[in-house]
Coordinates of C-alpha atoms in Angstrom, one line a residue:
X971 CA 101.7 -70.5 27.5
X972 CA 101.1 -71.8 30.9
X973 CA 103.5 -69.3 32.5
X974 CA 102.0 -66.5 30.4
X975 CA 98.4 -67.6 31.5
X976 CA 99.2 -67.5 34.9
X977 CA 100.7 -63.8 34.6
X978 CA 97.7 -62.5 32.7
X979 CA 95.2 -63.7 35.6
X980 CA 97.3 -62.3 38.2
X981 CA 97.6 -58.9 36.4
X982 CA 93.9 -59.0 35.9
X983 CA 93.0 -59.7 39.4
X984 CA 95.3 -57.6 41.0
X985 CA 94.6 -54.4 38.6
X986 CA 90.9 -54.9 38.8
X987 CA 91.0 -54.9 42.9
X988 CA 93.3 -52.0 42.7
X989 CA 91.1 -50.0 40.2
X990 CA 87.9 -50.9 42.4
X991 CA 89.8 -49.8 45.7
X992 CA 90.7 -46.5 44.3
X993 CA 87.5 -45.8 42.4
X994 CA 85.6 -47.0 45.4
X995 CA 87.4 -44.7 47.8
X996 CA 87.1 -41.9 45.2
X997 CA 83.2 -42.3 44.7
X998 CA 83.1 -42.1 48.6
X999 CA 85.3 -39.0 49.1
X1000 CA 82.9 -37.2 46.6
X1001 CA 80.0 -38.3 48.6
X1002 CA 81.6 -37.2 51.8
X1003 CA 82.6 -33.6 49.9
X1004 CA 78.8 -33.2 48.6
X1005 CA 77.4 -33.9 52.3
X1006 CA 79.9 -31.4 53.6
X1007 CA 78.7 -28.7 51.2
X1008 CA 75.1 -29.7 52.2
X1009 CA 76.3 -29.3 55.8
X1010 CA 77.6 -25.7 55.2
X1011 CA 74.4 -24.7 53.5
X1012 CA 72.2 -26.1 56.1
X1013 CA 74.4 -24.0 58.9
X1014 CA 74.1 -21.0 56.9
X1015 CA 70.4 -21.6 56.6
X1016 CA 69.9 -22.1 60.4
X1017 CA 72.2 -18.9 61.1
X1018 CA 69.6 -17.0 58.8
X1019 CA 66.9 -18.4 60.7
X1020 CA 68.0 -15.8 63.2
X1021 CA 66.8 -13.2 60.8
X1022 CA 63.4 -14.4 60.7
X1023 CA 63.3 -14.2 64.6
X1024 CA 64.3 -10.5 64.2
X1025 CA 61.6 -10.1 61.8
X1026 CA 59.1 -11.8 64.1
X1027 CA 60.3 -9.2 66.6
X1028 CA 59.6 -6.2 64.6
X1029 CA 56.1 -7.7 63.6
X1030 CA 55.3 -8.0 67.5
X1031 CA 56.6 -4.3 67.9
X1032 CA 54.1 -3.3 65.0
X1033 CA 51.5 -5.4 66.5
X1034 CA 52.0 -3.4 70.1
X1035 CA 52.0 -0.3 68.3
X1036 CA 48.5 -1.2 66.6
X1037 CA 46.6 -1.7 69.5
X1038 CA 48.4 0.7 71.9
X1039 CA 47.1 3.4 69.0
X1040 CA 43.5 4.9 68.4
X1041 CA 41.4 3.1 65.6
X1042 CA 42.5 5.3 62.7
X1043 CA 46.4 4.2 63.1
X1044 CA 45.0 0.7 63.4
X1045 CA 44.0 0.4 59.7
X1046 CA 47.6 2.3 58.6
X1047 CA 49.9 0.2 60.7
X1048 CA 48.3 -3.2 59.7
X1049 CA 49.6 -3.0 56.2
X1050 CA 53.2 -2.8 57.0
X1051 CA 52.7 -5.9 59.5
X1052 CA 51.0 -7.8 56.8
X1053 CA 53.9 -7.0 54.6
X1054 CA 56.3 -8.5 57.3
X1055 CA 54.1 -11.5 57.4
X1056 CA 54.7 -12.2 53.8
X1057 CA 58.6 -11.7 54.3
X1058 CA 58.6 -14.2 57.0
X1059 CA 56.8 -17.0 55.0
X1060 CA 59.0 -16.2 52.0
X1061 CA 62.3 -16.3 54.1
X1062 CA 61.3 -19.5 55.5
X1063 CA 60.2 -21.1 52.2
X1064 CA 63.8 -20.1 50.7
X1065 CA 65.5 -21.5 53.6
X1066 CA 63.4 -24.6 53.5
X1067 CA 65.6 -25.6 50.5
X1068 CA 68.8 -25.7 52.5
X1069 CA 68.0 -27.3 55.7
X1070 CA 66.0 -30.2 56.7
X1071 CA 62.9 -29.2 58.9
X1072 CA 59.9 -31.0 60.7
X1073 CA 57.0 -31.0 58.3
X1074 CA 54.5 -30.7 60.9
X1075 CA 56.4 -28.0 62.7
X1076 CA 56.4 -25.9 59.2
X1077 CA 52.8 -26.7 58.9
X1078 CA 51.9 -25.4 62.2
X1079 CA 53.9 -22.3 62.1
X1080 CA 52.6 -21.5 58.4
X1081 CA 48.9 -22.0 59.9
X1082 CA 49.8 -19.8 62.8
X1083 CA 51.0 -17.1 60.2
X1084 CA 47.8 -17.2 58.1
X1085 CA 45.8 -16.9 61.3
X1086 CA 47.7 -13.5 62.4
X1087 CA 47.7 -12.7 58.6
X1088 CA 43.8 -12.9 58.6
X1089 CA 43.4 -10.9 61.6
X1090 CA 45.8 -8.0 60.4
X1091 CA 43.6 -8.2 57.1
X1092 CA 40.6 -7.7 59.3
X1093 CA 42.0 -4.5 60.9
X1094 CA 43.3 -3.0 57.7
X1095 CA 39.8 -3.4 56.1
X1096 CA 38.2 -1.8 59.2
X1097 CA 36.5 -4.9 60.2
X1098 CA 38.4 -5.7 63.3
X1099 CA 36.5 -8.2 65.9
X1100 CA 35.6 -7.0 69.2
X1101 CA 38.2 -9.3 71.0
X1102 CA 40.9 -8.3 68.3
X1103 CA 43.5 -7.6 70.8
X1104 CA 42.8 -11.0 73.0
X1105 CA 43.2 -12.8 69.3
X1106 CA 46.3 -11.0 68.5
X1107 CA 47.7 -11.9 71.6
X1108 CA 47.1 -15.5 71.6
X1109 CA 47.9 -15.8 67.9
X1110 CA 51.3 -13.9 68.2
X1111 CA 52.2 -16.1 71.1
X1112 CA 51.4 -19.1 69.0
X1113 CA 53.6 -17.4 66.2
X1114 CA 56.4 -16.7 68.7
X1115 CA 56.2 -20.3 70.3
X1116 CA 56.0 -22.5 67.2
X1117 CA 58.8 -20.7 65.7
X1118 CA 61.3 -21.2 68.6
X1119 CA 60.1 -24.8 68.5
X1120 CA 60.8 -24.7 64.8
X1121 CA 64.3 -22.9 65.4
X1122 CA 65.3 -25.4 68.2
X1123 CA 64.3 -28.3 65.6
X1124 CA 66.5 -27.0 62.9
X1125 CA 69.3 -26.4 65.2
X1126 CA 69.3 -29.9 66.8
X1127 CA 69.1 -31.3 63.0
X1128 CA 71.9 -29.4 61.8
X1129 CA 74.0 -30.6 64.8
X1130 CA 73.1 -34.1 64.1
X1131 CA 74.3 -33.5 60.4
X1132 CA 77.4 -32.2 61.5
X1133 CA 78.1 -35.1 64.0
X1134 CA 77.4 -37.5 61.3
X1135 CA 79.5 -35.8 58.7
X1136 CA 82.3 -35.9 61.2
X1137 CA 81.3 -39.7 61.9
X1138 CA 81.4 -40.5 58.0
X1139 CA 84.8 -39.0 57.5
X1140 CA 86.2 -41.1 60.7
X1141 CA 84.2 -44.0 58.9
X1142 CA 86.0 -43.5 55.5
X1143 CA 89.2 -43.3 56.7
X1144 CA 88.8 -46.4 58.9
X1145 CA 87.3 -47.9 55.7
X1146 CA 90.4 -46.7 53.6
X1147 CA 92.8 -48.4 55.9
X1148 CA 90.8 -51.6 56.1
X1149 CA 90.8 -51.8 52.4
X1150 CA 94.1 -51.2 52.0
X1151 CA 94.8 -54.0 54.4
X1152 CA 92.3 -56.2 52.6
X1153 CA 93.9 -55.4 49.3
X1154 CA 97.5 -56.2 50.9
X1155 CA 96.3 -59.3 52.3
X1156 CA 94.8 -60.2 48.6
X1157 CA 98.3 -59.3 47.4
X1158 CA 99.9 -61.6 49.9
X1159 CA 97.6 -64.4 49.4
X1160 CA 98.4 -64.3 45.6
X1161 CA 101.9 -64.0 46.3
X1162 CA 101.6 -67.2 48.2
X1163 CA 99.6 -68.7 45.4
X1164 CA 102.3 -67.6 42.8
X1165 CA 104.8 -69.4 45.1
X1166 CA 103.2 -72.5 44.4
X1167 CA 102.1 -72.1 41.1
X1168 CA 104.8 -70.5 39.1
X1169 CA 108.5 -71.8 40.5
X1170 CA 111.3 -70.5 41.7
X1171 CA 112.2 -67.7 38.9
X1172 CA 108.8 -65.8 40.1
X1173 CA 110.0 -66.1 43.6
X1174 CA 112.9 -64.8 42.9
X1175 CA 111.4 -61.8 41.2
X1176 CA 109.0 -61.1 43.9
X1177 CA 111.9 -60.6 46.4
X1178 CA 113.7 -58.3 43.8
X1179 CA 110.5 -56.2 43.7
X1180 CA 109.9 -55.9 47.5
X1181 CA 113.6 -53.8 47.6
X1182 CA 112.0 -51.1 45.4
X1183 CA 111.9 -47.8 47.2
X1184 CA 110.1 -45.4 44.7
X1185 CA 109.6 -45.0 41.0
X1186 CA 113.2 -43.8 40.4
X1187 CA 114.8 -47.2 42.0
X1188 CA 115.5 -49.7 39.6
X1189 CA 114.4 -53.4 39.9
X1190 CA 117.3 -55.9 40.4
X1191 CA 116.2 -58.3 37.6
X1192 CA 116.8 -61.9 37.9
X1193 CA 117.8 -63.2 34.5
X1194 CA 116.5 -66.5 35.0
X1195 CA 112.8 -65.2 35.6
X1196 CA 110.3 -63.8 33.1
X1197 CA 110.7 -60.4 32.1
X1198 CA 106.9 -59.8 32.3
X1199 CA 107.0 -60.0 36.2
X1200 CA 109.0 -56.4 36.2
X1201 CA 105.9 -54.7 34.6
X1202 CA 103.7 -56.5 37.0
X1203 CA 105.8 -55.2 40.1
X1204 CA 105.8 -51.8 38.8
X1205 CA 102.3 -51.5 37.9
X1206 CA 101.6 -52.6 41.7
X1207 CA 103.8 -50.3 43.2
X1208 CA 102.6 -47.1 41.5
X1209 CA 99.0 -48.3 42.3
X1210 CA 99.7 -48.6 46.1
X1211 CA 101.5 -45.1 45.8
X1212 CA 98.5 -43.4 43.9
X1213 CA 96.1 -45.0 46.5
X1214 CA 98.1 -43.3 49.4
X1215 CA 98.9 -40.2 47.9
X1216 CA 95.0 -39.9 47.2
X1217 CA 94.0 -40.7 50.7
X1218 CA 96.8 -38.8 52.4
X1219 CA 95.4 -35.5 50.2
X1220 CA 91.9 -36.0 51.1
X1221 CA 92.6 -36.4 54.9
X1222 CA 94.5 -33.1 54.8
X1223 CA 91.8 -31.2 52.8
X1224 CA 89.3 -32.2 55.4
X1225 CA 91.6 -31.2 58.4
X1226 CA 92.3 -27.9 56.8
X1227 CA 88.3 -27.7 56.4
X1228 CA 87.6 -28.4 59.9
X1229 CA 90.3 -26.2 61.2
X1230 CA 88.7 -23.1 59.3
X1231 CA 85.3 -24.1 60.4
X1232 CA 86.8 -24.1 64.1
X1233 CA 88.3 -20.7 63.8
X1234 CA 85.1 -19.1 62.0
X1235 CA 83.0 -20.7 65.0
X1236 CA 85.6 -19.1 67.6
X1237 CA 85.3 -15.8 65.9
X1238 CA 81.7 -16.0 65.8
X1239 CA 81.5 -16.7 69.5
X1240 CA 84.0 -13.9 70.3
X1241 CA 82.1 -11.2 68.5
X1242 CA 78.7 -12.6 70.2
X1243 CA 80.3 -12.0 73.6
X1244 CA 81.5 -8.5 72.7
X1245 CA 77.8 -7.7 70.9
X1246 CA 76.4 -9.1 74.7
X1247 CA 78.9 -7.0 76.5
X1248 CA 77.8 -4.0 74.6
X1249 CA 74.5 -4.2 75.2
X1250 CA 75.2 -4.6 78.7
X1251 CA 77.3 -1.6 78.8
X1252 CA 75.0 0.7 76.9
X1253 CA 72.1 -0.2 79.7
X1254 CA 74.6 1.5 82.3
X1255 CA 73.9 4.6 80.2
X1256 CA 70.8 4.4 79.0
X1257 CA 68.2 2.8 81.4
X1258 CA 66.4 -0.2 79.7
X1259 CA 62.8 1.2 80.9
X1260 CA 63.5 4.3 79.0
X1261 CA 64.0 2.4 75.8
X1262 CA 60.7 0.4 76.7
X1263 CA 58.7 4.0 77.3
X1264 CA 59.9 5.1 73.3
X1265 CA 58.6 1.6 72.2
X1266 CA 62.3 0.6 71.2
X1267 CA 63.8 -3.1 72.0
X1268 CA 67.4 -2.0 71.3
X1269 CA 69.7 1.4 71.6
X1270 CA 70.3 1.1 67.8
X1271 CA 66.8 1.9 67.1
X1272 CA 66.6 5.1 68.7
X1273 CA 66.4 8.2 66.9
X1274 CA 67.0 11.7 67.7
X1275 CA 63.6 13.4 69.0
X1276 CA 61.8 10.3 70.1
X1277 CA 59.5 11.1 72.6
X1278 CA 56.4 10.3 74.3
X1279 CA 54.1 11.9 77.2
X1280 CA 53.8 10.0 80.4
X1281 CA 52.7 10.6 83.9
X1282 CA 55.0 9.5 86.7
X1283 CA 56.9 10.4 89.8
X1284 CA 60.0 12.8 89.5
X1285 CA 62.3 12.5 92.5
X1286 CA 65.5 14.9 92.9
X1287 CA 67.9 14.1 95.6
X1288 CA 71.2 16.3 96.8
X1289 CA 73.8 16.1 99.0
X1290 CA 74.2 19.1 101.6
X1291 CA 77.4 20.7 102.0
X1292 CA 79.1 18.3 99.9
X1293 CA 81.3 21.2 98.2
X1294 CA 82.7 21.9 101.4
X1295 CA 83.2 18.4 102.3
X1296 CA 85.1 18.0 99.1
X1297 CA 87.6 20.6 99.4
X1298 CA 89.4 18.9 102.0
X1299 CA 89.7 15.5 100.4
X1300 CA 91.7 14.2 97.3
X1301 CA 90.2 13.6 93.7
X1302 CA 90.1 10.0 94.0
X1303 CA 88.8 9.9 97.3
X1304 CA 85.8 12.1 96.6
X1305 CA 85.0 9.9 93.6
X1306 CA 85.4 6.6 95.8
X1307 CA 83.1 8.2 98.4
X1308 CA 80.6 9.2 96.0
X1309 CA 80.2 6.0 94.4
X1310 CA 79.8 4.2 97.9
X1311 CA 77.0 6.6 98.5
X1312 CA 75.1 5.7 95.3
X1313 CA 75.7 2.1 95.8
X1314 CA 74.2 2.6 99.3
X1315 CA 71.1 4.8 98.2
X1316 CA 70.4 3.8 94.3
X1317 CA 69.0 0.5 95.2
X1318 CA 66.0 1.6 97.1
X1319 CA 65.0 3.2 93.7
X1320 CA 65.5 0.3 91.9
X1321 CA 63.7 -1.9 94.7
X1322 CA 60.7 0.3 94.2
X1323 CA 60.5 -0.2 90.3
X1324 CA 62.0 3.2 89.7
X1325 CA 65.2 3.8 87.5
X1326 CA 68.0 6.6 87.6
X1327 CA 67.6 8.9 84.6
X1328 CA 70.9 10.7 85.3
X1329 CA 73.4 11.7 87.8
X1330 CA 74.4 15.2 88.2
X1331 CA 77.5 15.3 90.2
X1332 CA 76.3 14.3 93.6
X1333 CA 72.6 14.7 92.6
X1334 CA 70.4 12.1 91.5
X1335 CA 67.1 12.4 89.2
X1336 CA 65.2 9.2 89.2
X1337 CA 61.6 8.3 87.5
X1338 CA 59.0 6.2 88.8
X1339 CA 56.5 5.1 86.3
X1340 CA 54.2 2.9 88.5
X1341 CA 52.4 3.8 91.5
X1342 CA 52.8 7.0 93.5
X1343 CA 53.4 5.5 96.7
X1344 CA 56.6 3.5 95.4
X1345 CA 58.3 7.1 94.6
X1346 CA 57.7 8.0 98.3
X1347 CA 58.8 4.7 99.6
X1348 CA 62.2 5.1 97.6
X1349 CA 62.7 8.5 99.3
X1350 CA 62.3 7.0 102.8
X1351 CA 64.4 3.9 102.0
X1352 CA 67.2 6.3 100.6
X1353 CA 67.5 8.1 103.9
X1354 CA 67.3 4.9 106.2
X1355 CA 70.3 3.7 104.2
X1356 CA 72.1 7.0 104.2
X1357 CA 71.6 7.0 108.1
X1358 CA 73.1 3.5 108.1
X1359 CA 76.0 4.5 106.0
X1360 CA 76.9 7.6 108.0
X1361 CA 76.9 5.5 111.2
X1362 CA 79.3 2.9 109.6
X1363 CA 81.7 5.4 107.8
X1364 CA 81.4 8.3 110.2
X1365 CA 81.3 10.7 107.1
X1366 CA 79.1 13.6 108.0
X1367 CA 76.8 13.3 104.6
X1368 CA 73.3 14.8 104.6
X1369 CA 70.7 14.8 101.7
X1370 CA 67.7 16.5 100.7
X1371 CA 65.1 14.9 98.5
X1372 CA 62.1 16.4 96.9
X1373 CA 59.3 14.3 94.8
X1374 CA 56.6 15.6 92.3
X1375 CA 53.9 13.7 90.5
X1376 CA 52.5 14.8 86.8
X1377 CA 52.9 14.8 83.4
X1378 CA 56.4 15.0 81.5
X1379 CA 57.6 14.5 78.0
X1380 CA 60.4 11.7 77.6
X1381 CA 62.6 11.5 74.7
X1382 CA 66.0 12.4 73.1
X1383 CA 67.9 15.5 72.5
X1384 CA 71.2 16.8 71.6
X1385 CA 73.2 17.8 68.6
X1386 CA 74.1 15.5 65.8
X1387 CA 77.0 14.2 67.1
X1388 CA 76.1 13.5 70.9
X1389 CA 72.5 12.9 72.2
X1390 CA 71.3 12.0 75.7
X1391 CA 67.9 10.6 77.2
X1392 CA 66.2 13.2 79.3
X1393 CA 62.9 14.4 80.6
X1394 CA 61.4 17.9 80.3
X1395 CA 58.4 19.5 81.7
X1396 CA 56.9 21.7 84.6
X1397 CA 57.0 18.5 86.7
X1398 CA 60.5 18.1 86.3
X1399 CA 61.1 21.8 87.5
X1400 CA 58.8 21.7 90.5
X1401 CA 60.5 18.5 91.9
X1402 CA 63.9 20.2 91.7
X1403 CA 62.3 23.4 93.4
X1404 CA 60.9 21.0 96.2
X1405 CA 64.6 19.4 96.6
X1406 CA 66.0 22.7 97.2
X1407 CA 63.4 23.7 99.7
X1408 CA 64.1 21.2 102.1
X1409 CA 67.1 23.3 103.1
X1410 CA 64.7 26.4 103.9
X1411 CA 62.3 24.1 105.8
X1412 CA 65.5 22.2 107.3
X1413 CA 63.6 18.8 106.7
X1414 CA 64.8 15.7 104.3
X1415 CA 61.9 14.8 102.4
X1416 CA 59.3 17.3 100.9
X1417 CA 56.6 16.1 98.4
X1418 CA 54.0 18.0 96.4
X1419 CA 50.3 18.2 96.8
X1420 CA 49.9 16.4 93.4
X1421 CA 51.8 13.4 94.7
X1422 CA 49.6 13.4 98.1
X1423 CA 46.5 13.2 95.8
X1424 CA 47.8 10.4 93.8
X1425 CA 48.6 8.0 97.0
X1426 CA 46.0 5.5 97.7
X1427 CA 43.8 6.3 100.6
X1428 CA 45.1 3.1 102.4
X1429 CA 48.6 4.6 102.5
X1430 CA 50.6 4.5 105.8
X1431 CA 52.8 7.4 105.3
X1432 CA 52.9 10.1 108.3
X1433 CA 52.5 13.5 106.2
X1434 CA 52.5 17.2 107.8
X1435 CA 51.5 20.1 105.7
X1436 CA 54.4 22.6 105.8
X1437 CA 53.2 25.4 103.6
X1438 CA 51.4 26.8 100.7
X1439 CA 54.3 28.3 98.4
X1440 CA 54.8 29.7 95.0
X1441 CA 58.1 29.0 93.7
X1442 CA 60.3 30.9 91.2
X1443 CA 59.2 30.6 87.7
X1444 CA 55.8 29.1 88.4
X1445 CA 52.5 31.2 89.3
X1446 CA 50.4 28.5 90.5
X1447 CA 50.8 27.9 94.2
X1448 CA 51.2 24.5 95.6
X1449 CA 51.0 22.7 99.1
X1450 CA 54.0 21.0 100.0
X1451 CA 54.3 18.3 102.5
X1452 CA 56.8 16.6 105.0
X1453 CA 57.4 12.8 105.0
X1454 CA 58.1 12.5 108.8
X1455 CA 58.9 8.8 108.2
X1456 CA 62.0 10.0 106.3
X1457 CA 63.3 11.4 109.7
X1458 CA 65.6 9.1 112.1
X1459 CA 63.1 6.9 114.2
X1460 CA 64.0 8.8 117.3
X1461 CA 62.8 12.0 115.8
X1462 CA 59.6 11.1 114.4
X1463 CA 57.3 10.7 117.6
X1464 CA 57.8 14.4 118.4
X1465 CA 56.5 15.2 115.1
X1466 CA 53.8 13.0 114.9
X1467 CA 52.5 14.0 118.5
X1468 CA 52.3 17.6 117.3
X1469 CA 50.7 16.8 113.9
X1470 CA 47.1 18.3 115.0
X1471 CA 48.5 21.6 116.6
X1472 CA 50.6 21.9 113.3
X1473 CA 47.3 21.7 111.1
X1474 CA 45.6 24.1 113.3
X1475 CA 48.3 26.8 113.4
X1476 CA 48.7 26.5 109.6
X1477 CA 44.9 26.9 109.0
X1478 CA 45.0 29.9 111.3
X1479 CA 48.2 31.3 109.5
X1480 CA 46.2 30.8 105.8
X1481 CA 43.0 32.6 107.4
X1482 CA 45.1 35.4 108.4
X1483 CA 44.8 34.7 112.2
X1484 CA 48.4 35.5 113.3
X1485 CA 47.6 36.1 117.0
X1486 CA 46.1 32.5 117.3
X1487 CA 48.6 30.8 115.0
X1488 CA 51.5 32.4 117.1
X1489 CA 49.9 30.9 120.3
X1490 CA 49.5 27.4 118.4
X1491 CA 53.3 27.6 117.1
X1492 CA 54.8 28.6 120.5
X1493 CA 52.9 25.5 122.2
X1494 CA 54.5 23.2 119.4
X1495 CA 57.8 24.8 120.4
X1496 CA 57.4 24.1 123.7
X1497 CA 56.6 20.3 123.1
X1498 CA 59.4 19.6 120.3
X1499 CA 62.3 22.4 120.6
X1500 CA 64.3 20.3 117.9
X1501 CA 61.3 20.9 115.3
X1502 CA 62.4 24.0 113.0
X1503 CA 58.8 24.3 111.8
X1504 CA 57.4 26.5 114.7
X1505 CA 60.3 28.6 114.5
X1506 CA 59.8 29.4 110.8
X1507 CA 55.8 30.2 111.5
X1508 CA 56.7 32.2 114.4
X1509 CA 59.0 34.6 112.9
X1510 CA 56.8 34.9 110.0
X1511 CA 53.5 35.5 111.9
X1512 CA 55.2 38.0 114.0
X1513 CA 56.1 40.1 111.0
X1514 CA 52.7 39.9 109.4
X1515 CA 51.1 40.8 112.6
X1516 CA 53.0 44.2 112.9
X1517 CA 52.0 45.2 109.4
X1518 CA 48.6 45.7 107.6
X1519 CA 47.3 42.6 105.9
X1520 CA 46.8 42.5 102.3
X1521 CA 43.0 42.1 101.4
X1522 CA 43.8 39.4 98.8
X1523 CA 46.1 37.4 101.4
X1524 CA 45.5 33.7 100.6
X1525 CA 48.5 32.3 103.1
X1526 CA 50.8 31.8 99.9
X1527 CA 54.5 32.3 100.5
X1528 CA 56.4 33.3 97.6
X1529 CA 60.1 31.4 97.6
X1530 CA 62.2 33.8 95.5
X1531 CA 65.2 31.7 95.3
X1532 CA 66.0 28.3 93.7

């Protein structure tokens, strides 16, 4: 009875310890699994917060349209803005079930949304306050700021949960080993106790049990010892084997899940980088200011036929004699030369707050939506950059530029298969004609009277009236001006010194006083033999002086070619 009592107590203690160890680890792994599921849901919720950011972006577009339109359109657009606000609140409430968010930040964000909702509601009812735009500007800024804080906080919490989960997994693995070692230490202690308490046959059986490798290996029984110890040894072996198998399985599962998560994160990062590269590439073909004119934040939002009217400056530039130059060079050399030329002159456009609408061979069409003097300064800077380029490369490039200021229509047109952004209108046509007339008057930069009138009185440009012309395809005459500053520095002083003679001669010509005009232009020619303008008007005045003057003469010269 005494030996059986010892054996029963030993079995009970060992079995309870083993089952407690397995059960505790199993419970801990289940908790870890639940934490992992919660962390996945939190990560997805954080990702979905980005869609809320897009909704806020669409809300700000609606707000800008409301305050950028007439009063009748305010009431019409306020309703979709209110619907957008409700969607944002619903999404945030839904996501708060899956992610831990700062309660104060949520309350602040909801309060900002309600304030903005109250403003849009008053606009929708036609009761907008006088300072509605200022209130909208302040409240929309608060909504964006509070959402950014909320978004950063949610990202930080999600990151912290991820680190805590990884730490729990490591701690659990460490705990499993510690408990295993503790359990083995308990076995050693019980063995030592059994060695002292149960006599020599028990020691012999213990030595036989340690030789067992797996369940298929029979124990070498010692016939002199009790048979019950064989069963006890088998139970111990199976429990330890089961524990190791369970720990190994859970570890492998967690490693596989981490591997899959890292692969998904890598794929997402690659997709984000590709999307960013696509956006950057699209800007090279469709200028970002063009999208801003159309009220579009993304190229994917542009529709065929989107358009808007706008007053701005149109600049056309073209290389003189480039076709002849290209005939003597290889195709690759031509493209390399053109790209180097464009790299030289285009920065002058960007530095003056303009942007290139399109390249037409070696020609450039650029738009200047800001001050008119920026367009003129850009033309001057382009010429001086070209002079430096010619001096450096020894390539004899010459350029002509025409600039006009007026109303145009910006938009998208094309077939269903292919669109492009463009600018149309009489302003565009006249700017192109002005560029063509630089050949006739042998001057680098010609601007229109409309552009001169748009310049501030404090401008510092040296301008010389060239002619009063009627271009082909246009009935209304226009006064054109030469920008003296676009000439090389050494050629400017002669033209500036004869500016008063030029003005007097031009006035005599317009009044039909050709004899007096011939005297003035002859004097100009003597002062500056390299100035082509006196020769142009001398030839014209001599021909007119020999013929009968038209009673309706107004000094307008008709250009029949483009």
